[in-house]
Coordinates of C-alpha atoms and ligand atoms in Angstrom, one line a residue:
X30 CA 0.0 0.0 0.0
X31 CA 1.1 3.6 -0.7
X32 CA -0.1 6.2 1.8
X33 CA 0.0 9.7 0.4
X34 CA 0.1 12.3 3.1
X35 CA -0.4 15.8 1.6
X36 CA -2.4 18.5 0.0
X37 CA -5.7 18.5 -1.9
X38 CA -6.5 21.6 -4.0
X39 CA -8.8 22.9 -6.6
X40 CA -6.7 24.4 -9.4
X41 CA -8.1 27.6 -11.1
X42 CA -6.2 27.5 -14.4
X43 CA -5.9 30.3 -17.0
X44 CA -4.0 29.8 -20.3
X45 CA -2.0 32.9 -21.3
X46 CA 0.3 33.7 -24.1
X47 CA 3.2 34.6 -21.7
X48 CA 3.4 34.6 -17.9
X49 CA 3.0 38.0 -16.2
X50 CA 5.9 39.9 -14.7
X51 CA 5.5 41.5 -11.3
X52 CA 2.8 44.3 -11.5
X53 CA 1.7 43.2 -15.0
X54 CA -1.9 42.2 -15.9
X55 CA -2.3 39.5 -18.5
X56 CA -5.6 38.6 -20.2
X57 CA -6.6 35.0 -20.8
X58 CA -9.7 33.8 -22.6
X59 CA -11.3 31.5 -20.0
X60 CA -10.5 29.4 -16.9
X61 CA -10.7 25.7 -16.0
X62 CA -11.4 24.2 -12.5
X63 CA -9.2 21.1 -12.2
X64 CA -8.5 18.8 -9.3
X65 CA -5.0 19.4 -8.0
X66 CA -2.7 19.7 -5.0
X67 CA 0.7 17.9 -4.9
X68 CA -0.5 15.2 -2.4
X69 CA -3.7 14.4 -4.4
X70 CA -1.9 14.5 -7.8
X71 CA 0.7 12.1 -6.5
X72 CA -2.0 9.8 -5.1
X73 CA -3.8 9.7 -8.5
X74 CA -0.5 9.1 -10.3
X75 CA 0.2 6.1 -8.0
X76 CA -3.2 4.7 -8.6
X77 CA -3.0 5.1 -12.4
X78 CA 0.4 3.4 -12.3
X79 CA -1.3 0.4 -10.7
X80 CA -0.7 0.9 -6.9
X81 CA -3.1 0.4 -4.0
X82 CA -3.4 4.0 -2.5
X83 CA -4.7 5.6 0.6
X84 CA -4.9 9.4 0.8
X85 CA -4.4 11.3 4.0
X86 CA -5.5 15.0 3.7
X87 CA -8.2 17.5 4.4
X88 CA -10.8 19.5 2.5
X89 CA -13.2 22.2 3.6
X90 CA -17.0 22.1 4.0
X91 CA -17.5 24.1 0.8
X92 CA -18.4 23.7 -2.8
X93 CA -14.8 23.3 -3.9
X94 CA -14.4 20.1 -1.9
X95 CA -16.4 17.9 -4.3
X96 CA -14.6 18.8 -7.6
X97 CA -11.2 18.7 -5.7
X98 CA -12.0 15.0 -4.7
X99 CA -13.6 13.9 -8.0
X100 CA -10.5 12.4 -9.7
X101 CA -9.3 10.7 -6.5
X102 CA -12.7 9.0 -6.2
X103 CA -12.7 8.0 -9.9
X104 CA -9.2 6.6 -9.5
X105 CA -10.2 4.3 -6.6
X106 CA -8.0 6.0 -4.1
X107 CA -9.1 5.1 -0.5
X108 CA -10.4 8.4 1.1
X109 CA -11.6 6.9 4.3
X110 CA -9.1 8.8 6.5
X111 CA -9.7 12.2 5.0
X112 CA -10.6 15.0 7.4
X113 CA -13.1 17.8 6.9
X114 CA -11.8 21.1 8.1
X115 CA -13.7 24.3 9.0
X116 CA -11.3 26.2 6.6
X117 CA -11.9 26.4 2.9
X118 CA -10.7 23.8 0.5
X119 CA -7.1 24.5 -0.7
X120 CA -6.9 26.4 -3.9
X121 CA -4.2 27.1 -6.5
X122 CA -4.2 30.0 -9.0
X123 CA -2.3 28.7 -12.0
X124 CA -1.3 30.6 -15.2
X125 CA 0.0 28.4 -18.0
X126 CA 1.8 30.0 -21.0
X127 CA 2.0 28.8 -24.5
X128 CA 5.4 27.1 -23.9
X129 CA 3.8 24.9 -21.2
X130 CA 5.6 26.8 -18.3
X131 CA 3.4 27.8 -15.4
X132 CA 3.2 30.2 -12.3
X133 CA 1.4 28.9 -9.2
X134 CA 0.1 30.8 -6.2
X135 CA -1.4 28.7 -3.4
X136 CA -4.1 29.3 -0.8
X137 CA -3.4 26.7 1.9
X138 CA -6.9 26.5 3.5
X139 CA -7.8 23.1 4.9
X140 CA -4.4 21.7 4.0
X141 CA -3.1 23.6 7.0
X142 CA -5.1 21.2 9.3
X143 CA -3.7 17.9 8.0
X144 CA -2.5 16.0 11.0
X145 CA -0.1 13.0 11.4
X146 CA -2.6 11.6 13.9
X147 CA -4.8 10.7 10.9
X148 CA -2.3 7.9 10.2
X149 CA -2.8 6.2 13.6
X150 CA -5.8 4.2 12.7
X151 CA -4.0 2.6 9.7
X152 CA -2.2 -0.7 9.9
X153 CA 1.2 0.0 8.5
X154 CA 3.6 -2.8 7.4
X155 CA 7.2 -2.9 6.3
X156 CA 6.4 -3.0 2.6
X157 CA 4.1 0.1 2.8
X158 CA 5.3 3.4 1.5
X159 CA 4.6 6.9 2.9
X160 CA 4.7 9.4 0.1
X161 CA 5.0 13.0 1.3
X162 CA 5.5 16.6 -0.1
X163 CA 5.8 20.0 1.6
X164 CA 2.4 21.6 0.9
X165 CA 0.9 20.7 4.3
X166 CA 2.3 21.8 7.7
X167 CA 5.9 20.6 7.5
X168 CA 6.0 19.6 11.2
X169 CA 3.1 17.2 10.7
X170 CA 4.9 15.8 7.7
X171 CA 8.1 15.2 9.7
X172 CA 6.0 13.5 12.5
X173 CA 4.3 11.3 9.8
X174 CA 7.7 10.3 8.5
X175 CA 9.0 9.4 12.0
X176 CA 5.8 7.5 12.7
X177 CA 5.9 5.3 9.6
X178 CA 9.7 4.7 10.0
X179 CA 9.0 3.5 13.6
X180 CA 6.8 0.8 11.9
X181 CA 9.6 -0.1 9.5
X182 CA 7.9 1.3 6.4
X183 CA 9.5 3.1 3.4
X184 CA 9.6 6.9 3.2
X185 CA 9.6 8.7 -0.2
X186 CA 9.7 12.5 0.2
X187 CA 9.3 15.1 -2.5
X188 CA 10.8 18.4 -1.1
X189 CA 8.2 20.6 -3.1
X190 CA 7.7 23.5 -2.5
X191 CA 11.3 23.4 -1.2
X192 CA 12.1 24.4 2.4
X193 CA 14.6 23.3 5.0
X194 CA 14.4 19.7 6.1
X195 CA 15.6 18.9 9.6
X196 CA 18.7 16.7 9.6
X197 CA 17.2 14.1 12.0
X198 CA 14.3 13.7 9.5
X199 CA 16.5 13.7 6.4
X200 CA 18.4 10.7 7.8
X201 CA 15.1 8.7 8.0
X202 CA 14.0 9.3 4.5
X203 CA 14.7 6.5 2.1
X204 CA 14.2 8.4 -1.2
X205 CA 14.5 12.2 -1.3
X206 CA 13.2 13.6 -4.6
X207 CA 13.8 17.2 -5.8
X208 CA 13.8 19.2 -9.0
X209 CA 16.8 21.3 -10.0
X210 CA 15.8 24.4 -8.0
X211 CA 14.7 22.4 -5.0
X212 CA 18.0 20.5 -4.9
X213 CA 19.9 23.8 -4.4
X214 CA 17.5 25.2 -1.8
X215 CA 17.4 22.0 0.3
X216 CA 21.2 21.6 0.1
X217 CA 21.8 25.3 0.9
X218 CA 19.6 25.1 4.0
X219 CA 22.0 22.4 5.2
X220 CA 25.1 24.4 4.5
X221 CA 25.9 22.5 1.4
X222 CA 26.7 25.4 -0.9
X223 CA 26.6 24.7 -4.7
X224 CA 24.8 26.0 -7.7
X225 CA 24.9 22.6 -9.4
X226 CA 21.8 20.4 -8.6
X227 CA 23.7 17.2 -9.4
X228 CA 26.5 18.1 -7.0
X229 CA 23.8 19.0 -4.4
X230 CA 22.1 15.6 -4.6
X231 CA 25.5 13.8 -4.6
X232 CA 26.5 15.5 -1.4
X233 CA 23.1 15.1 0.2
X234 CA 23.1 11.4 -0.6
X235 CA 26.6 10.9 0.8
X236 CA 26.2 13.0 3.9
X237 CA 22.9 11.6 5.0
X238 CA 23.3 8.1 3.6
X239 CA 20.0 8.2 1.6
X240 CA 19.0 7.8 -2.0
X241 CA 18.7 11.2 -3.6
X242 CA 17.0 11.9 -6.9
X243 CA 16.9 15.0 -9.0
X244 CA 14.4 15.4 -11.8
X245 CA 15.8 17.4 -14.7
X246 CA 12.8 18.2 -16.9
X247 CA 13.5 17.3 -20.5
X248 CA 16.9 16.0 -19.4
X249 CA 15.5 13.0 -17.5
X250 CA 16.5 12.2 -13.9
X251 CA 19.6 11.3 -11.9
X252 CA 19.8 9.2 -8.7
X253 CA 22.6 8.7 -6.3
X254 CA 22.4 5.6 -4.2
X255 CA 25.3 4.1 -2.2
X256 CA 27.7 6.4 -4.1
X257 CA 26.4 5.0 -7.4
X258 CA 25.0 7.2 -10.1
X259 CA 21.8 6.0 -11.9
X260 CA 20.3 7.9 -14.9
X261 CA 17.0 7.9 -16.8
X262 CA 15.9 9.8 -19.8
X263 CA 12.7 11.8 -20.6
X264 CA 10.6 11.1 -23.6
X265 CA 10.8 13.4 -26.6
X266 CA 7.6 15.4 -26.4
X267 CA 6.2 18.8 -27.2
X268 CA 5.0 20.2 -23.8
X269 CA 1.5 21.6 -23.6
X270 CA 1.4 22.1 -19.8
X271 CA 4.1 21.1 -17.3
X272 CA 1.7 21.4 -14.3
X273 CA 1.7 18.1 -12.3
X274 CA 4.6 16.6 -14.3
X275 CA 6.7 16.3 -11.2
X276 CA 3.7 14.7 -9.4
X277 CA 3.2 12.2 -12.2
X278 CA 6.9 11.3 -11.9
X279 CA 6.6 10.8 -8.1
X280 CA 3.5 8.6 -8.3
X281 CA 4.8 6.4 -11.0
X282 CA 8.2 6.1 -9.3
X283 CA 6.6 5.2 -5.9
X284 CA 4.3 2.7 -7.6
X285 CA 7.3 0.9 -9.1
X286 CA 9.3 0.9 -5.8
X287 CA 6.1 -0.6 -4.2
X288 CA 6.1 -3.4 -6.8
X289 CA 9.8 -4.2 -6.0
X290 CA 11.2 -2.9 -9.3
X291 CA 14.9 -1.8 -9.5
X292 CA 15.6 1.9 -8.9
X293 CA 16.8 2.1 -12.5
X294 CA 13.5 0.9 -13.8
X295 CA 11.4 3.0 -11.3
X296 CA 13.4 6.1 -12.4
X297 CA 12.8 5.4 -16.1
X298 CA 9.1 4.6 -15.4
X299 CA 8.8 7.9 -13.5
X300 CA 10.5 9.9 -16.3
X301 CA 8.1 8.5 -18.9
X302 CA 5.1 9.3 -16.7
X303 CA 6.4 12.9 -16.2
X304 CA 7.0 13.4 -19.9
X305 CA 3.5 12.0 -20.8
X306 CA 1.9 14.3 -18.2
X307 CA 3.4 17.4 -20.0
X308 CA 1.4 16.5 -23.2
X309 CA -2.0 17.0 -21.6
X310 CA -3.5 20.1 -20.0
X311 CA -4.0 20.1 -16.2
X312 CA -2.5 18.3 -13.2
X313 CA -4.6 15.2 -12.4
X314 CA -6.2 15.2 -15.8
X315 CA -2.7 14.6 -17.4
X316 CA -1.5 11.7 -15.2
X317 CA -0.9 8.7 -17.4
X318 CA -2.3 5.2 -17.0
X319 CA 0.1 2.3 -16.4
X320 CA -0.5 0.8 -19.9
X321 CA 0.3 4.1 -21.6
X322 CA 3.6 4.4 -19.6
X323 CA 4.6 0.9 -20.5
X324 CA 3.9 1.4 -24.2
X325 CA 6.0 4.6 -24.2
X326 CA 8.9 2.7 -22.6
X327 CA 8.9 0.1 -25.4
X328 CA 10.1 3.0 -27.6
X329 CA 13.2 3.5 -25.4
X330 CA 15.5 0.8 -26.7
X331 CA 18.3 0.7 -24.1
X332 CA 16.2 -0.6 -21.2
Ligands
RIB6 O1 2.4 20.3 -8.6 C1 1.3 20.9 -9.2 C2 0.3 21.3 -8.1 O2 0.9 22.3 -7.3 C3 -1.0 21.9 -8.6 O3 -2.0 20.9 -8.9 C4 -1.4 22.9 -7.5 O4 -2.5 22.5 -6.8 C5 -0.1 23.0 -6.6 O5 -0.3 22.3 -5.5

């Protein structure tokens, strides 16, 4: 089982020609309401990649809750431990420009009430995975990691949006996953000073004895495990919307680790899922099904 502990949002998405600069107003034609939130996106991605998934999170008692949960429900994610908060459902304002790049502004809302105690009614075993991000209260996330590690389970943590991770928590994480920017921010907060994301994850992996992975957009992904470097490549695609691509990577990677695949295969499976997610508009709407990921991998000959 994969337990995803994290945020649930409703994304308000506007397509624009170019992203606005500070102080600038940009006109788009219309907007879409799409289920989002890094936690929920990753839960959906795990389920579509074939995993058995439980989501720990919170929504408000408002009209945004229903559409925010719709894709999770349709993807057979177990929502029995969700909490209903008095705050409003989390919301993200997203602008997507023609190149596929985005700008995201978050309103935390109910995500701020997600609590590690929600994990306590779940039977957690050694083969289970806790999948976390940094969009809910970080202290609750650290407690959740400590709790599942005390049960012998596996921790996969995505430091997004990036913020300092306490050293005692970092040592307990089995797989730390960051993008290029996040790699530098996480390393810098731990006095590892470098502007090179690959150097940052190499040093983090060595110093804390953990597997550290950097996703590199169109350049694929790199992992460092036991001082060994493992690489994977992205698919050649034309990006439509990069929103949720990192979450698609995370879910597909976690699903493969949960199946007992090698890190090399899980990394490549994650890269393929992330690439495919860039070809469709929206976050949860773009997360690929297992069969689609497998078919895309058949076109990569070196595996
Ligand atoms: O990673 C993409 C997600 O970030 C969006 O769905 C948005 O809700 C924000 O949480």
